Amino acid sequence: MAPSQGSRMLSKDDANYKLHFRMINEQQVEDITINFFYKPHTITLLTFTVVSIMYFAFTRDDGDSDNNLRVGLLLVGSFFLVISVLAFPNGPFTRPHPVIWRMVFGLSVLYFLFLVFLIFLNWDQVKALLYWLDPNLRYATREADVMEYAVNCHVITWERILSHFDIFAFGHFWGWAMKALLIRSYGLCWSISITWELTELFFMHLLPNFAECWWDQVILDILLCNGGGIWLGMTACRFLEMRTYHWASIKDIHTTTGKLKRAVLQFTPASWMYVRWFDPKSSFQRLAGIYLFMIVWQLTELNTFFLKHIFVFQASHPLSWCRILFIGIITAPTVRQYYAYLTDTQCKRVGTQCWVFGSASSFSTLFLATFQAFITFLCLYGMVWYEQNYGKRLKVNDSLSAGHLQLTIFTLETSPAESTQSHNDMSVFRVLLYFPCLCLHIKC
């Protein structure tokens, strides 16, 4: 009797595990009232897709080779989204319709595969690909090349403070309101906000636009924009948590106004779950998972700035803001699945969307680091070449004049042994002096 009882217990635990995992990976729609919108329609979809592709293939002008590639890639992506609608899981959300979140998951898979493809390209090939997508990128410049940052920080006037409330300040405010809706924790939001400002200080010598005056960073960014956005998002969370969710079928509503209102409310959450990341009795694994969550979050945001700095396009370019919007959309199911994996003991594996997002973030960081390492070695090679050809005749002589440090370079006659030692000392000195700025090809 013992083995059979153990077998029954194992099957029960397995059923609970599948139930908990399905809630975050394959959420089902409850109380379906209009069956037409939730039937597969696979034959109809296949017929429509094949007819559409045949129409575009045989009616368009194929004289432009570049346009042929663009249209071909666009239709490949569209057909992949059709497959994602039929085969991929719903994820943790079902509003406004599971098809939307299946397509979001399909787009995240395409994004991940595109990053895998980019890793195996060299610098010239990536630049050629960007120029093919947008020829205007040949003439693009960085914001750091035309703007100055953190200048005259001692000058604090109302006019200067008000001038900082631009579209980027609104982006900070609204972005943190959306982040608070996703994270739903004051402690975690404030931790990410403050550590991000520390991240800007750490990478300030690599990304010039991270340089900010103290009052801009502390008061405007952390307290006003970030803090205001966090307060707005958390206030919306508290409001949604206190609501009672009882959804009526649109068939049971007899007025036109009521039907329109119910149709609009379909784009709102079906329910709102209370979230508690931190717990006094949290295990070490849960605490480590929260730290990992913060690190991946910071890396994802940092990649946005490195991406436009390395490949030279501004924040207003669609490559920048479209990527930010896309990352924001796929982050919603990712955070929900990761929270369930971290806090629910019955959930033994991460959801598919969370897995793909983690892989995409890792490959995005690896992709940027690959080109950064190449540029670093190129800069170091140039320094060594310069030192070997010109270093024997140079020496740095420090002299103070009018309270400022001046570097005077002159020729010094020494013995061969002393010259070799001086040459080696100078090489080390210059590497230490110029390494931080040359690592990422920033002009000194």
CSV table of C-alpha atoms in Angstrom, one decimal:
chain,number,residue,atom,x,y,z
A,1,MET,CA,0.0,0.0,0.0
A,2,ALA,CA,2.9,2.4,0.7
A,3,PRO,CA,4.2,2.5,-2.9
A,4,SER,CA,0.7,3.1,-4.3
A,5,GLN,CA,0.1,5.9,-1.8
A,6,GLY,CA,3.5,7.5,-2.7
A,7,SER,CA,2.6,7.2,-6.3
A,8,ARG,CA,-0.7,9.0,-5.7
A,9,MET,CA,1.1,11.8,-3.8
A,10,LEU,CA,3.6,12.2,-6.6
A,11,SER,CA,0.9,12.5,-9.2
A,12,LYS,CA,-0.9,15.1,-7.0
A,13,ASP,CA,2.2,17.2,-6.6
A,14,ASP,CA,2.8,16.9,-10.3
A,15,ALA,CA,-0.7,18.1,-11.0
A,16,ASN,CA,-0.3,21.1,-8.6
A,17,TYR,CA,3.0,21.9,-10.3
A,18,LYS,CA,1.4,21.9,-13.8
A,19,LEU,CA,-1.5,24.0,-12.5
A,20,HIS,CA,0.8,26.7,-11.0
A,21,PHE,CA,3.0,26.7,-14.1
A,22,ARG,CA,0.1,27.0,-16.5
A,23,MET,CA,-1.2,30.0,-14.6
A,24,ILE,CA,1.9,32.0,-15.6
A,25,ASN,CA,2.7,30.4,-18.9
A,26,GLU,CA,-0.7,29.4,-20.4
A,27,GLN,CA,-3.3,31.4,-18.7
A,28,GLN,CA,-6.8,30.4,-19.8
A,29,VAL,CA,-9.7,32.8,-20.5
A,30,GLU,CA,-12.5,32.5,-18.0
A,31,ASP,CA,-16.2,33.0,-18.8
A,32,ILE,CA,-16.0,33.2,-22.6
A,33,THR,CA,-19.2,34.8,-23.8
A,34,ILE,CA,-18.4,35.4,-27.5
A,35,ASN,CA,-17.1,32.1,-28.8
A,36,PHE,CA,-16.2,33.4,-32.2
A,37,PHE,CA,-13.3,35.5,-31.0
A,38,TYR,CA,-11.8,32.5,-29.1
A,39,LYS,CA,-12.0,29.8,-31.7
A,40,PRO,CA,-8.8,28.8,-33.5
A,41,HIS,CA,-9.9,29.5,-37.1
A,42,THR,CA,-6.8,27.7,-38.3
A,43,ILE,CA,-8.0,26.9,-41.9
A,44,THR,CA,-9.3,30.4,-42.4
A,45,LEU,CA,-6.0,31.9,-41.1
A,46,LEU,CA,-3.9,29.6,-43.3
A,47,THR,CA,-6.0,30.5,-46.4
A,48,PHE,CA,-5.8,34.2,-45.8
A,49,THR,CA,-2.0,34.0,-45.2
A,50,VAL,CA,-1.2,32.0,-48.3
A,51,VAL,CA,-3.5,34.2,-50.5
A,52,SER,CA,-1.9,37.4,-49.1
A,53,ILE,CA,1.7,36.2,-49.7
A,54,MET,CA,0.8,35.1,-53.3
A,55,TYR,CA,-0.7,38.5,-54.0
A,56,PHE,CA,2.3,40.4,-52.7
A,57,ALA,CA,4.7,38.0,-54.5
A,58,PHE,CA,3.2,38.2,-58.0
A,59,THR,CA,1.8,41.8,-58.1
A,60,ARG,CA,4.7,43.9,-56.9
A,61,ASP,CA,7.6,45.3,-58.8
A,62,ASP,CA,10.8,43.3,-58.1
A,63,GLY,CA,13.2,45.6,-59.9
A,64,ASP,CA,14.7,47.0,-56.7
A,65,SER,CA,16.9,44.4,-55.0
A,66,ASP,CA,17.0,46.3,-51.6
A,67,ASN,CA,13.2,46.6,-51.6
A,68,ASN,CA,12.9,42.9,-52.4
A,69,LEU,CA,15.0,42.1,-49.3
A,70,ARG,CA,13.0,44.4,-47.1
A,71,VAL,CA,9.6,43.0,-48.2
A,72,GLY,CA,10.9,39.4,-48.0
A,73,LEU,CA,12.1,39.9,-44.4
A,74,LEU,CA,8.8,41.7,-43.5
A,75,LEU,CA,6.7,38.8,-44.8
A,76,VAL,CA,8.9,36.2,-43.1
A,77,GLY,CA,8.4,38.0,-39.8
A,78,SER,CA,4.6,38.3,-40.4
A,79,PHE,CA,4.4,34.6,-41.2
A,80,PHE,CA,6.3,33.8,-38.1
A,81,LEU,CA,3.8,35.9,-36.0
A,82,VAL,CA,1.0,33.8,-37.6
A,83,ILE,CA,2.7,30.7,-36.4
A,84,SER,CA,3.2,32.2,-33.0
A,85,VAL,CA,-0.6,32.9,-32.8
A,86,LEU,CA,-1.3,29.2,-33.5
A,87,ALA,CA,1.5,27.5,-31.5
A,88,PHE,CA,2.9,29.8,-28.8
A,89,PRO,CA,1.5,30.0,-25.2
A,90,ASN,CA,-0.7,32.8,-24.0
A,91,GLY,CA,1.6,33.8,-21.1
A,92,PRO,CA,0.2,35.2,-17.8
A,93,PHE,CA,-2.2,37.7,-19.4
A,94,THR,CA,-5.4,37.3,-21.5
A,95,ARG,CA,-6.5,40.9,-21.9
A,96,PRO,CA,-7.4,42.3,-24.3
A,97,HIS,CA,-7.0,38.9,-26.1
A,98,PRO,CA,-4.5,36.0,-25.8
A,99,VAL,CA,-3.5,36.5,-29.5
A,100,ILE,CA,-1.9,39.8,-28.6
A,101,TRP,CA,0.4,38.2,-26.0
A,102,ARG,CA,1.2,35.3,-28.3
A,103,MET,CA,2.4,37.8,-30.9
A,104,VAL,CA,4.4,39.7,-28.3
A,105,PHE,CA,6.1,36.4,-27.4
A,106,GLY,CA,6.7,35.8,-31.1
A,107,LEU,CA,8.3,39.3,-31.5
A,108,SER,CA,10.6,38.6,-28.5
A,109,VAL,CA,11.7,35.3,-30.1
A,110,LEU,CA,12.5,37.2,-33.3
A,111,TYR,CA,14.4,39.8,-31.4
A,112,PHE,CA,16.4,37.1,-29.6
A,113,LEU,CA,17.2,35.3,-32.9
A,114,PHE,CA,18.3,38.6,-34.5
A,115,LEU,CA,20.7,39.3,-31.6
A,116,VAL,CA,22.2,35.8,-32.1
A,117,PHE,CA,22.7,36.6,-35.8
A,118,LEU,CA,24.3,40.0,-35.0
A,119,ILE,CA,26.9,38.4,-32.7
A,120,PHE,CA,28.5,36.7,-35.6
A,121,LEU,CA,28.9,39.8,-37.7
A,122,ASN,CA,31.9,42.2,-37.6
A,123,TRP,CA,31.8,45.9,-37.1
A,124,ASP,CA,31.7,46.8,-40.8
A,125,GLN,CA,28.8,44.3,-41.5
A,126,VAL,CA,26.7,45.7,-38.6
A,127,LYS,CA,27.3,49.3,-39.8
A,128,ALA,CA,26.4,48.2,-43.3
A,129,LEU,CA,23.2,46.6,-42.0
A,130,LEU,CA,22.2,49.8,-40.2
A,131,TYR,CA,22.9,51.9,-43.2
A,132,TRP,CA,20.8,49.5,-45.3
A,133,LEU,CA,17.9,49.9,-42.9
A,134,ASP,CA,18.3,53.7,-42.7
A,135,PRO,CA,20.7,55.4,-45.1
A,136,ASN,CA,20.5,58.6,-43.0
A,137,LEU,CA,22.5,57.0,-40.3
A,138,ARG,CA,25.6,57.7,-42.3
A,139,TYR,CA,25.3,61.3,-41.2
A,140,ALA,CA,24.1,60.7,-37.7
A,141,THR,CA,26.0,62.2,-34.7
A,142,ARG,CA,25.9,61.5,-31.0
A,143,GLU,CA,24.3,64.0,-28.6
A,144,ALA,CA,27.7,64.1,-26.8
A,145,ASP,CA,29.4,65.5,-29.9
A,146,VAL,CA,27.1,68.5,-30.1
A,147,MET,CA,26.1,69.1,-26.5
A,148,GLU,CA,27.8,69.8,-23.2
A,149,TYR,CA,26.9,68.1,-20.0
A,150,ALA,CA,27.4,69.1,-16.3
A,151,VAL,CA,28.8,72.6,-17.0
A,152,ASN,CA,28.5,75.6,-14.7
A,153,CYS,CA,26.8,73.5,-12.0
A,154,HIS,CA,27.3,76.3,-9.5
A,155,VAL,CA,24.9,78.5,-11.5
A,156,ILE,CA,21.4,77.6,-10.2
A,157,THR,CA,18.6,79.8,-11.6
A,158,TRP,CA,14.9,79.2,-12.1
A,159,GLU,CA,15.3,79.6,-15.8
A,160,ARG,CA,17.9,76.9,-15.9
A,161,ILE,CA,15.9,74.5,-13.7
A,162,LEU,CA,12.8,75.0,-15.9
A,163,SER,CA,14.8,74.4,-19.0
A,164,HIS,CA,15.5,70.9,-17.8
A,165,PHE,CA,11.8,70.0,-17.8
A,166,ASP,CA,11.8,68.8,-21.4
A,167,ILE,CA,10.6,65.7,-23.2
A,168,PHE,CA,13.3,63.6,-21.5
A,169,ALA,CA,12.0,64.7,-18.1
A,170,PHE,CA,8.5,63.7,-19.0
A,171,GLY,CA,10.0,60.4,-20.3
A,172,HIS,CA,11.6,59.9,-16.8
A,173,PHE,CA,8.3,60.6,-15.1
A,174,TRP,CA,6.1,58.5,-17.3
A,175,GLY,CA,8.6,55.7,-17.6
A,176,TRP,CA,8.9,55.3,-13.9
A,177,ALA,CA,5.1,55.3,-13.6
A,178,MET,CA,5.0,52.3,-16.0
A,179,LYS,CA,7.8,50.6,-14.1
A,180,ALA,CA,6.0,51.0,-10.9
A,181,LEU,CA,2.9,49.3,-12.5
A,182,LEU,CA,5.1,46.4,-13.4
A,183,ILE,CA,7.2,46.0,-10.2
A,184,ARG,CA,4.5,47.2,-7.7
A,185,SER,CA,6.9,47.7,-4.8
A,186,TYR,CA,8.1,51.0,-3.3
A,187,GLY,CA,11.2,49.5,-1.9
A,188,LEU,CA,12.3,47.8,-5.2
A,189,CYS,CA,11.4,50.8,-7.3
A,190,TRP,CA,13.4,53.2,-5.1
A,191,SER,CA,16.3,50.8,-5.0
A,192,ILE,CA,16.5,50.5,-8.8
A,193,SER,CA,16.1,54.3,-9.1
A,194,ILE,CA,18.9,55.1,-6.8
A,195,THR,CA,21.3,52.4,-8.0
A,196,TRP,CA,20.7,53.6,-11.6
A,197,GLU,CA,21.9,57.1,-10.7
A,198,LEU,CA,25.0,55.4,-9.2
A,199,THR,CA,25.4,53.4,-12.4
A,200,GLU,CA,25.4,56.7,-14.3
A,201,LEU,CA,28.2,58.0,-12.1
A,202,PHE,CA,30.2,54.8,-12.6
A,203,PHE,CA,29.9,55.0,-16.4
A,204,MET,CA,30.1,58.8,-16.7
A,205,HIS,CA,33.6,58.7,-18.2
A,206,LEU,CA,32.4,56.3,-20.9
A,207,LEU,CA,29.0,57.9,-21.7
A,208,PRO,CA,29.3,61.7,-21.6
A,209,ASN,CA,25.6,62.2,-21.4
A,210,PHE,CA,25.6,60.5,-18.0
A,211,ALA,CA,27.4,63.6,-16.6
A,212,GLU,CA,24.9,65.7,-14.7
A,213,CYS,CA,25.0,68.4,-12.1
A,214,TRP,CA,24.3,67.3,-8.5
A,215,TRP,CA,21.0,69.2,-8.3
A,216,ASP,CA,19.9,67.7,-11.6
A,217,GLN,CA,20.7,64.2,-10.6
A,218,VAL,CA,19.4,64.3,-7.0
A,219,ILE,CA,16.5,66.7,-7.0
A,220,LEU,CA,15.2,66.7,-10.6
A,221,ASP,CA,15.9,63.0,-11.5
A,222,ILE,CA,15.6,61.0,-8.2
A,223,LEU,CA,13.1,63.1,-6.2
A,224,LEU,CA,10.8,64.8,-8.8
A,225,CYS,CA,10.8,62.8,-12.0
A,226,ASN,CA,11.6,59.3,-10.7
A,227,GLY,CA,9.9,59.8,-7.4
A,228,GLY,CA,6.8,61.4,-8.9
A,229,GLY,CA,6.5,58.6,-11.4
A,230,ILE,CA,6.9,55.9,-8.7
A,231,TRP,CA,4.2,57.6,-6.6
A,232,LEU,CA,1.8,57.8,-9.5
A,233,GLY,CA,2.3,54.2,-10.5
A,234,MET,CA,2.0,52.8,-7.0
A,235,THR,CA,-1.2,54.9,-6.4
A,236,ALA,CA,-2.7,53.3,-9.5
A,237,CYS,CA,-1.7,49.9,-8.2
A,238,ARG,CA,-3.4,50.5,-4.8
A,239,PHE,CA,-6.5,51.7,-6.6
A,240,LEU,CA,-6.6,48.6,-8.8
A,241,GLU,CA,-5.9,46.3,-5.8
A,242,MET,CA,-8.9,47.6,-3.9
A,243,ARG,CA,-11.4,47.2,-6.8
A,244,THR,CA,-13.8,44.3,-7.0
A,245,TYR,CA,-13.7,42.7,-10.4
A,246,HIS,CA,-17.0,41.2,-11.7
A,247,TRP,CA,-17.2,41.1,-15.5
A,248,ALA,CA,-20.5,40.9,-17.2
A,249,SER,CA,-21.0,39.5,-20.7
A,250,ILE,CA,-21.5,42.1,-23.4
A,251,LYS,CA,-24.5,40.1,-24.5
A,252,ASP,CA,-26.2,40.9,-21.1
A,253,ILE,CA,-25.8,44.6,-21.6
A,254,HIS,CA,-28.7,46.1,-23.6
A,255,THR,CA,-27.7,49.8,-24.0
A,256,THR,CA,-25.3,51.0,-26.7
A,257,THR,CA,-23.3,53.1,-24.2
A,258,GLY,CA,-23.0,50.1,-21.9
A,259,LYS,CA,-21.7,47.9,-24.7
A,260,LEU,CA,-19.2,50.5,-25.8
A,261,LYS,CA,-18.0,50.9,-22.2
A,262,ARG,CA,-17.7,47.1,-21.8
A,263,ALA,CA,-15.7,46.9,-25.1
A,264,VAL,CA,-13.3,49.6,-23.8
A,265,LEU,CA,-12.9,47.9,-20.5
A,266,GLN,CA,-11.7,44.8,-22.3
A,267,PHE,CA,-8.4,46.6,-22.6
A,268,THR,CA,-8.0,46.8,-18.8
A,269,PRO,CA,-6.8,44.1,-16.5
A,270,ALA,CA,-9.2,41.2,-15.7
A,271,SER,CA,-7.8,41.3,-12.1
A,272,TRP,CA,-5.0,42.8,-10.1
A,273,MET,CA,-2.8,40.8,-7.8
A,274,TYR,CA,-1.2,42.1,-4.7
A,275,VAL,CA,2.6,41.8,-5.0
A,276,ARG,CA,5.1,41.4,-2.1
A,277,TRP,CA,8.7,41.0,-3.2
A,278,PHE,CA,10.3,41.3,0.2
A,279,ASP,CA,9.4,39.2,3.2
A,280,PRO,CA,10.9,39.1,6.7
A,281,LYS,CA,11.3,35.3,6.3
A,282,SER,CA,12.7,35.4,2.8
A,283,SER,CA,15.1,32.7,1.9
A,284,PHE,CA,18.6,33.4,0.6
A,285,GLN,CA,17.5,32.1,-2.8
A,286,ARG,CA,14.7,34.7,-2.9
A,287,LEU,CA,16.9,37.5,-1.9
A,288,ALA,CA,19.5,36.5,-4.5
A,289,GLY,CA,16.8,36.4,-7.1
A,290,ILE,CA,15.8,40.0,-6.2
A,291,TYR,CA,19.4,41.1,-6.6
A,292,LEU,CA,19.6,39.3,-9.9
A,293,PHE,CA,16.4,41.0,-11.0
A,294,MET,CA,17.9,44.4,-10.2
A,295,ILE,CA,21.1,43.6,-12.1
A,296,VAL,CA,19.3,42.4,-15.2
A,297,TRP,CA,17.1,45.5,-15.1
A,298,GLN,CA,20.1,47.8,-14.9
A,299,LEU,CA,21.9,46.0,-17.7
A,300,THR,CA,18.8,46.2,-20.0
A,301,GLU,CA,18.6,50.0,-19.5
A,302,LEU,CA,22.4,50.4,-19.8
A,303,ASN,CA,22.4,48.6,-23.1
A,304,THR,CA,20.1,51.2,-24.5
A,305,PHE,CA,22.6,54.0,-24.0
A,306,PHE,CA,25.6,51.9,-25.1
A,307,LEU,CA,23.7,50.9,-28.2
A,308,LYS,CA,23.1,54.4,-29.5
A,309,HIS,CA,26.6,55.5,-28.4
A,310,ILE,CA,28.5,52.7,-30.2
A,311,PHE,CA,26.5,52.7,-33.4
A,312,VAL,CA,26.0,56.5,-33.4
A,313,PHE,CA,22.3,57.4,-33.5
A,314,GLN,CA,20.4,59.8,-31.3
A,315,ALA,CA,17.6,59.0,-28.8
A,316,SER,CA,15.0,60.4,-31.2
A,317,HIS,CA,15.8,57.8,-33.8
A,318,PRO,CA,13.2,55.0,-34.2
A,319,LEU,CA,15.9,52.4,-33.4
A,320,SER,CA,16.1,53.9,-30.0
A,321,TRP,CA,12.6,54.7,-28.9
A,322,CYS,CA,10.9,51.7,-30.7
A,323,ARG,CA,13.3,49.4,-28.9
A,324,ILE,CA,12.5,51.0,-25.6
A,325,LEU,CA,8.7,50.6,-26.2
A,326,PHE,CA,9.2,47.0,-27.3
A,327,ILE,CA,11.3,46.2,-24.2
A,328,GLY,CA,8.6,47.7,-22.0
A,329,ILE,CA,5.9,45.6,-23.6
A,330,ILE,CA,7.8,42.3,-23.2
A,331,THR,CA,8.9,43.2,-19.7
A,332,ALA,CA,5.2,43.0,-18.4
A,333,PRO,CA,4.8,39.2,-18.8
A,334,THR,CA,8.5,38.6,-17.9
A,335,VAL,CA,8.2,40.3,-14.5
A,336,ARG,CA,4.9,38.4,-13.8
A,337,GLN,CA,6.5,35.1,-14.6
A,338,TYR,CA,9.7,35.8,-12.7
A,339,TYR,CA,7.8,37.0,-9.6
A,340,ALA,CA,5.8,33.7,-9.6
A,341,TYR,CA,8.9,31.6,-9.9
A,342,LEU,CA,10.6,33.6,-7.1
A,343,THR,CA,7.7,33.6,-4.6
A,344,ASP,CA,5.6,30.5,-5.4
A,345,THR,CA,7.1,27.3,-4.1
A,346,GLN,CA,4.9,25.3,-6.4
A,347,CYS,CA,6.3,26.9,-9.5
A,348,LYS,CA,9.5,25.0,-10.2
A,349,ARG,CA,10.5,26.7,-13.5
A,350,VAL,CA,10.5,30.1,-15.2
A,351,GLY,CA,8.0,30.9,-17.9
A,352,THR,CA,8.9,30.9,-21.6
A,353,GLN,CA,8.6,34.7,-21.9
A,354,CYS,CA,10.9,35.1,-18.9
A,355,TRP,CA,13.4,32.7,-20.4
A,356,VAL,CA,13.5,34.4,-23.8
A,357,PHE,CA,13.8,37.8,-22.2
A,358,GLY,CA,16.7,36.7,-20.0
A,359,SER,CA,18.5,35.2,-23.0
A,360,ALA,CA,17.9,38.3,-25.1
A,361,SER,CA,19.3,40.5,-22.4
A,362,SER,CA,22.4,38.3,-22.0
A,363,PHE,CA,23.0,38.2,-25.8
A,364,SER,CA,22.5,42.0,-26.1
A,365,THR,CA,25.1,42.6,-23.4
A,366,LEU,CA,27.4,40.1,-25.1
A,367,PHE,CA,26.9,41.8,-28.5
A,368,LEU,CA,27.8,45.2,-27.2
A,369,ALA,CA,30.7,43.9,-25.1
A,370,THR,CA,32.2,42.1,-28.2
A,371,PHE,CA,32.6,45.4,-30.1
A,372,GLN,CA,33.7,47.3,-27.0
A,373,ALA,CA,36.5,44.7,-26.5
A,374,PHE,CA,37.6,45.1,-30.1
A,375,ILE,CA,37.8,48.9,-29.8
A,376,THR,CA,39.7,48.5,-26.5
A,377,PHE,CA,42.4,46.3,-28.0
A,378,LEU,CA,42.6,48.6,-31.0
A,379,CYS,CA,43.2,51.6,-28.8
A,380,LEU,CA,45.8,49.7,-26.8
A,381,TYR,CA,47.6,48.6,-30.0
A,382,GLY,CA,47.7,52.2,-31.1
A,383,MET,CA,49.2,53.3,-27.8
A,384,VAL,CA,51.9,50.6,-27.9
A,385,TRP,CA,52.8,51.5,-31.5
A,386,TYR,CA,53.1,55.2,-30.6
A,387,GLU,CA,55.3,54.4,-27.6
A,388,GLN,CA,57.6,52.2,-29.6
A,389,ASN,CA,58.1,54.8,-32.3
A,390,TYR,CA,58.2,58.0,-30.4
A,391,GLY,CA,58.5,57.1,-26.7
A,392,LYS,CA,62.3,56.9,-26.6
A,393,ARG,CA,62.7,60.7,-27.2
A,394,LEU,CA,60.0,61.8,-24.8
A,395,LYS,CA,59.8,62.3,-21.1
A,396,VAL,CA,57.2,64.0,-19.0
A,397,ASN,CA,58.5,66.7,-16.7
A,398,ASP,CA,56.0,68.0,-14.2
A,399,SER,CA,56.3,71.6,-13.4
A,400,LEU,CA,54.0,73.9,-11.5
A,401,SER,CA,53.2,77.3,-13.0
A,402,ALA,CA,50.6,79.7,-11.6
A,403,GLY,CA,49.0,77.0,-9.5
A,404,HIS,CA,48.4,74.8,-12.6
A,405,LEU,CA,50.1,71.5,-13.6
A,406,GLN,CA,52.0,71.8,-16.9
A,407,LEU,CA,53.6,69.0,-18.8
A,408,THR,CA,56.8,69.8,-20.6
A,409,ILE,CA,58.2,67.4,-23.0
A,410,PHE,CA,61.9,67.4,-23.8
A,411,THR,CA,64.7,65.2,-25.0
A,412,LEU,CA,66.8,63.5,-22.4
A,413,GLU,CA,70.1,61.7,-23.0
A,414,THR,CA,70.5,58.6,-20.9
A,415,SER,CA,72.3,55.3,-21.0
A,416,PRO,CA,70.7,52.4,-22.9
A,417,ALA,CA,69.7,50.7,-19.6
A,418,GLU,CA,68.2,53.8,-18.2
A,419,SER,CA,66.5,54.6,-21.5
A,420,THR,CA,64.9,51.2,-21.6
A,421,GLN,CA,63.6,51.5,-18.0
A,422,SER,CA,62.3,55.0,-18.6
A,423,HIS,CA,60.6,53.8,-21.8
A,424,ASN,CA,58.9,51.0,-19.8
A,425,ASP,CA,57.8,53.4,-17.1
A,426,MET,CA,56.4,55.8,-19.6
A,427,SER,CA,54.4,53.0,-21.3
A,428,VAL,CA,52.8,52.0,-18.0
A,429,PHE,CA,52.1,55.6,-17.1
A,430,ARG,CA,50.4,56.4,-20.4
A,431,VAL,CA,48.3,53.3,-20.3
A,432,LEU,CA,47.1,54.1,-16.8
A,433,LEU,CA,46.5,57.7,-17.8
A,434,TYR,CA,44.6,57.1,-21.0
A,435,PHE,CA,43.0,53.7,-20.5
A,436,PRO,CA,39.6,54.9,-19.0
A,437,CYS,CA,38.8,57.1,-22.0
A,438,LEU,CA,40.4,55.1,-24.7
A,439,CYS,CA,38.6,51.9,-23.7
A,440,LEU,CA,35.4,53.0,-25.4
A,441,HIS,CA,37.0,55.3,-28.1
A,442,ILE,CA,36.1,58.5,-26.3
A,443,LYS,CA,38.2,61.4,-27.5
A,444,CYS,CA,40.6,62.7,-24.9
